[in-house]
mmCIF file of C-alpha atoms in Angstrom:
data_model
loop_
_atom_site.group_PDB
_atom_site.id
_atom_site.type_symbol
_atom_site.label_atom_id
_atom_site.label_comp_id
_atom_site.label_asym_id
_atom_site.label_seq_id
_atom_site.Cartn_x
_atom_site.Cartn_y
_atom_site.Cartn_z
ATOM 1 C CA MET A 1 -6.913 255.562 177.176
ATOM 2 C CA GLY A 2 -3.452 254.124 176.937
ATOM 3 C CA PRO A 3 -1.300 252.970 179.813
ATOM 4 C CA LEU A 4 1.248 255.772 179.300
ATOM 5 C CA PHE A 5 -1.447 258.439 179.545
ATOM 6 C CA ASN A 6 -3.019 256.780 182.589
ATOM 7 C CA GLY A 7 0.321 256.369 184.341
ATOM 8 C CA MET A 8 2.047 259.623 183.473
ATOM 9 C CA ILE A 9 -0.428 262.333 182.450
ATOM 10 C CA ALA A 10 -3.750 261.519 184.132
ATOM 11 C CA PRO A 11 -2.284 261.838 187.674
ATOM 12 C CA LEU A 12 -1.306 265.442 186.855
ATOM 13 C CA ILE A 13 -4.793 266.565 185.836
ATOM 14 C CA PRO A 14 -5.903 267.727 189.305
ATOM 15 C CA TYR A 15 -3.023 270.226 189.383
ATOM 16 C CA ALA A 16 -3.099 273.666 187.789
ATOM 17 C CA LEU A 17 -0.678 274.385 184.981
ATOM 18 C CA ARG A 18 0.403 277.365 182.891
ATOM 19 C CA GLY A 19 1.089 275.428 179.694
ATOM 20 C CA ALA A 20 2.395 272.212 178.189
ATOM 21 C CA LEU A 21 5.512 271.253 176.248
ATOM 22 C CA TRP A 22 5.415 268.226 173.964
ATOM 23 C CA TYR A 23 8.348 266.354 172.446
ATOM 24 C CA GLN A 24 7.155 263.378 170.444
ATOM 25 C CA GLY A 25 6.441 262.121 166.988
ATOM 26 C CA GLU A 26 9.084 259.612 165.872
ATOM 27 C CA ALA A 27 6.748 256.623 166.263
ATOM 28 C CA ASN A 28 4.217 258.373 164.041
ATOM 29 C CA THR A 29 6.590 258.748 161.076
ATOM 30 C CA THR A 30 5.726 255.492 159.309
ATOM 31 C CA PRO A 31 4.286 256.188 155.846
ATOM 32 C CA ASP A 32 0.888 254.788 156.844
ATOM 33 C CA ARG A 33 0.644 257.030 159.962
ATOM 34 C CA ALA A 34 2.533 260.280 159.263
ATOM 35 C CA GLY A 35 -0.366 261.916 157.418
ATOM 36 C CA PHE A 36 -2.651 261.600 160.445
ATOM 37 C CA TYR A 37 -0.480 263.772 162.705
ATOM 38 C CA ARG A 38 -2.009 267.002 161.358
ATOM 39 C CA ASP A 39 -5.251 265.862 162.996
ATOM 40 C CA GLN A 40 -3.833 263.934 165.948
ATOM 41 C CA LEU A 41 -1.784 266.761 167.460
ATOM 42 C CA PRO A 42 -4.715 269.239 167.592
ATOM 43 C CA LEU A 43 -6.895 266.450 169.038
ATOM 44 C CA LEU A 44 -4.307 265.850 171.768
ATOM 45 C CA ILE A 45 -4.079 269.571 172.538
ATOM 46 C CA ASN A 46 -7.845 270.034 172.716
ATOM 47 C CA ASP A 47 -8.263 266.844 174.784
ATOM 48 C CA TRP A 48 -5.737 268.004 177.367
ATOM 49 C CA ARG A 49 -7.303 271.453 177.506
ATOM 50 C CA ALA A 50 -10.742 269.909 178.070
ATOM 51 C CA ARG A 51 -9.460 267.546 180.772
ATOM 52 C CA TRP A 52 -7.705 270.331 182.691
ATOM 53 C CA GLY A 53 -10.664 272.690 182.289
ATOM 54 C CA GLN A 54 -8.381 275.746 182.272
ATOM 55 C CA GLY A 55 -9.218 277.050 178.813
ATOM 56 C CA ALA A 56 -6.788 277.306 175.909
ATOM 57 C CA PHE A 57 -3.561 277.193 177.913
ATOM 58 C CA PRO A 58 -0.351 277.524 175.876
ATOM 59 C CA PHE A 59 0.785 274.315 174.234
ATOM 60 C CA ALA A 60 4.141 274.041 172.439
ATOM 61 C CA TRP A 61 6.004 271.184 170.838
ATOM 62 C CA VAL A 62 9.385 270.389 169.361
ATOM 63 C CA GLN A 63 9.525 269.975 165.594
ATOM 64 C CA LEU A 64 11.116 266.732 164.507
ATOM 65 C CA PRO A 65 14.750 267.510 163.669
ATOM 66 C CA ASN A 66 16.721 266.634 160.569
ATOM 67 C CA PHE A 67 17.128 262.859 160.411
ATOM 68 C CA ASN A 68 17.674 260.576 157.444
ATOM 69 C CA ALA A 69 15.152 257.750 157.745
ATOM 70 C CA PRO A 70 14.411 256.453 154.243
ATOM 71 C CA ASP A 71 11.699 254.065 155.464
ATOM 72 C CA ARG A 72 9.877 256.844 157.342
ATOM 73 C CA ASP A 73 8.035 260.026 156.360
ATOM 74 C CA TRP A 74 9.497 262.676 158.655
ATOM 75 C CA PRO A 75 8.724 265.564 156.244
ATOM 76 C CA LEU A 76 5.004 264.713 156.191
ATOM 77 C CA LEU A 77 4.897 264.553 159.994
ATOM 78 C CA ARG A 78 6.731 267.911 160.210
ATOM 79 C CA GLU A 79 4.112 269.354 157.864
ATOM 80 C CA GLY A 80 1.425 268.062 160.247
ATOM 81 C CA MET A 81 3.188 269.834 163.111
ATOM 82 C CA LEU A 82 3.211 273.031 161.071
ATOM 83 C CA GLU A 83 -0.498 272.672 160.276
ATOM 84 C CA ALA A 84 -1.245 272.142 163.984
ATOM 85 C CA LEU A 85 -0.080 275.735 164.603
ATOM 86 C CA ARG A 86 -3.571 276.720 163.401
ATOM 87 C CA THR A 87 -4.775 275.558 166.816
ATOM 88 C CA PRO A 88 -5.053 278.684 169.001
ATOM 89 C CA ASN A 89 -2.331 279.470 171.526
ATOM 90 C CA THR A 90 0.239 276.992 170.226
ATOM 91 C CA GLY A 91 3.892 277.198 169.273
ATOM 92 C CA MET A 92 6.575 275.041 167.718
ATOM 93 C CA ALA A 93 10.276 275.003 168.513
ATOM 94 C CA VAL A 94 11.944 274.686 165.109
ATOM 95 C CA THR A 95 14.790 272.164 165.225
ATOM 96 C CA ILE A 96 15.386 271.242 161.586
ATOM 97 C CA ASP A 97 18.752 273.036 161.734
ATOM 98 C CA ILE A 98 20.130 271.257 164.807
ATOM 99 C CA GLY A 99 19.367 267.630 163.989
ATOM 100 C CA ASP A 100 21.910 265.059 162.938
ATOM 101 C CA PRO A 101 20.941 263.103 159.806
ATOM 102 C CA ARG A 102 22.615 260.019 161.339
ATOM 103 C CA ASP A 103 21.148 260.246 164.871
ATOM 104 C CA VAL A 104 17.439 260.291 165.722
ATOM 105 C CA HIS A 105 18.128 262.353 168.868
ATOM 106 C CA PRO A 106 19.686 265.804 168.357
ATOM 107 C CA THR A 107 22.878 266.248 170.348
ATOM 108 C CA GLY A 108 22.105 269.955 170.844
ATOM 109 C CA LYS A 109 19.600 269.418 173.680
ATOM 110 C CA LEU A 110 20.535 272.779 175.185
ATOM 111 C CA ASP A 111 19.423 274.526 171.981
ATOM 112 C CA VAL A 112 16.132 272.582 172.044
ATOM 113 C CA GLY A 113 15.574 273.684 175.655
ATOM 114 C CA ARG A 114 16.419 277.302 174.860
ATOM 115 C CA ARG A 115 13.934 277.335 172.011
ATOM 116 C CA LEU A 116 11.194 275.904 174.215
ATOM 117 C CA ALA A 117 12.053 278.494 176.877
ATOM 118 C CA LEU A 118 11.630 281.280 174.296
ATOM 119 C CA LEU A 119 8.151 279.971 173.463
ATOM 120 C CA ALA A 120 7.254 279.881 177.164
ATOM 121 C CA ARG A 121 8.563 283.411 177.688
ATOM 122 C CA ARG A 122 6.415 284.664 174.797
ATOM 123 C CA ASP A 123 3.256 282.572 175.229
ATOM 124 C CA VAL A 124 3.080 282.097 179.002
ATOM 125 C CA TYR A 125 4.808 285.198 180.339
ATOM 126 C CA GLY A 126 3.828 287.625 177.576
ATOM 127 C CA GLU A 127 7.291 288.843 176.579
ATOM 128 C CA LYS A 128 7.441 290.575 173.198
ATOM 129 C CA ILE A 129 10.182 288.425 171.658
ATOM 130 C CA THR A 130 10.828 286.352 168.557
ATOM 131 C CA ALA A 131 10.304 282.916 170.008
ATOM 132 C CA SER A 132 11.018 280.484 167.224
ATOM 133 C CA GLY A 133 12.964 279.925 164.090
ATOM 134 C CA PRO A 134 11.463 280.864 160.774
ATOM 135 C CA ILE A 135 7.999 279.393 160.219
ATOM 136 C CA TYR A 136 6.679 279.023 156.672
ATOM 137 C CA GLN A 137 3.797 281.419 156.008
ATOM 138 C CA ASP A 138 3.026 281.297 152.279
ATOM 139 C CA PHE A 139 4.428 281.634 148.782
ATOM 140 C CA ARG A 140 3.704 283.689 145.690
ATOM 141 C CA ILE A 141 4.696 283.053 142.076
ATOM 142 C CA GLU A 142 6.242 286.165 140.522
ATOM 143 C CA GLY A 143 7.032 285.626 136.858
ATOM 144 C CA GLY A 144 9.732 282.971 136.709
ATOM 145 C CA SER A 145 10.404 283.072 140.483
ATOM 146 C CA ILE A 146 8.723 281.930 143.650
ATOM 147 C CA ARG A 147 8.787 284.208 146.694
ATOM 148 C CA VAL A 148 8.504 282.299 149.972
ATOM 149 C CA ARG A 149 7.486 284.211 153.110
ATOM 150 C CA PHE A 150 8.216 283.259 156.697
ATOM 151 C CA ARG A 151 7.108 284.599 160.050
ATOM 152 C CA GLU A 152 9.153 284.561 163.258
ATOM 153 C CA THR A 153 12.269 285.841 161.504
ATOM 154 C CA GLY A 154 13.307 288.434 164.069
ATOM 155 C CA SER A 155 15.633 290.883 162.365
ATOM 156 C CA GLY A 156 15.731 288.782 159.209
ATOM 157 C CA LEU A 157 17.705 285.935 157.742
ATOM 158 C CA GLY A 158 20.810 286.026 155.640
ATOM 159 C CA PRO A 159 21.973 283.416 153.133
ATOM 160 C CA GLY A 160 23.092 280.244 154.902
ATOM 161 C CA GLN A 161 22.441 281.735 158.344
ATOM 162 C CA THR A 162 20.434 279.961 161.042
ATOM 163 C CA LEU A 163 18.668 281.290 164.104
ATOM 164 C CA VAL A 164 21.362 279.695 166.291
ATOM 165 C CA ASP A 165 24.083 281.517 164.301
ATOM 166 C CA ARG A 166 22.308 284.870 164.754
ATOM 167 C CA ARG A 167 21.882 284.410 168.512
ATOM 168 C CA SER A 168 25.487 283.275 168.951
ATOM 169 C CA ALA A 169 26.706 286.331 167.043
ATOM 170 C CA ALA A 170 24.524 288.602 169.183
ATOM 171 C CA ARG A 171 25.954 287.076 172.392
ATOM 172 C CA ARG A 172 29.520 287.599 171.126
ATOM 173 C CA ARG A 173 28.797 291.290 170.433
ATOM 174 C CA ARG A 174 27.655 291.886 174.026
#
């Protein structure tokens, strides 16, 4: 085990928890490491669940945001995060729309927190809500077109509209 785990996570194991939130991944974006994240994140989740001995508690993470790092492979790591959603009782706060291509840390931290809170409300407290931005589901070739399907779209998406735009518009209408 690493020193960070031993110093920061291991001391928490005796305490009960309702779920975990994870915000990490930048160090794993090097081209030689990014492809492993699809396996590493589920291993981390299952390891923590085994250590706590509380079953498959909810586990959610923050998707890496939009950032221009030509020497890194952020898209491959994001794909690994998407694949990790196959692990039961997991969720991902989509942040691709609130990142800054010039800054590794999104300035919209409040939006990141709100999106994590939506996942907790759905997965921990059982609320029947749309808890994330659109998540890729699958695609189908139809003649000369490709139809891409998403889940977690709420009332739908319009051209050029983001989840943040839709929520802001809904708040203004109230």
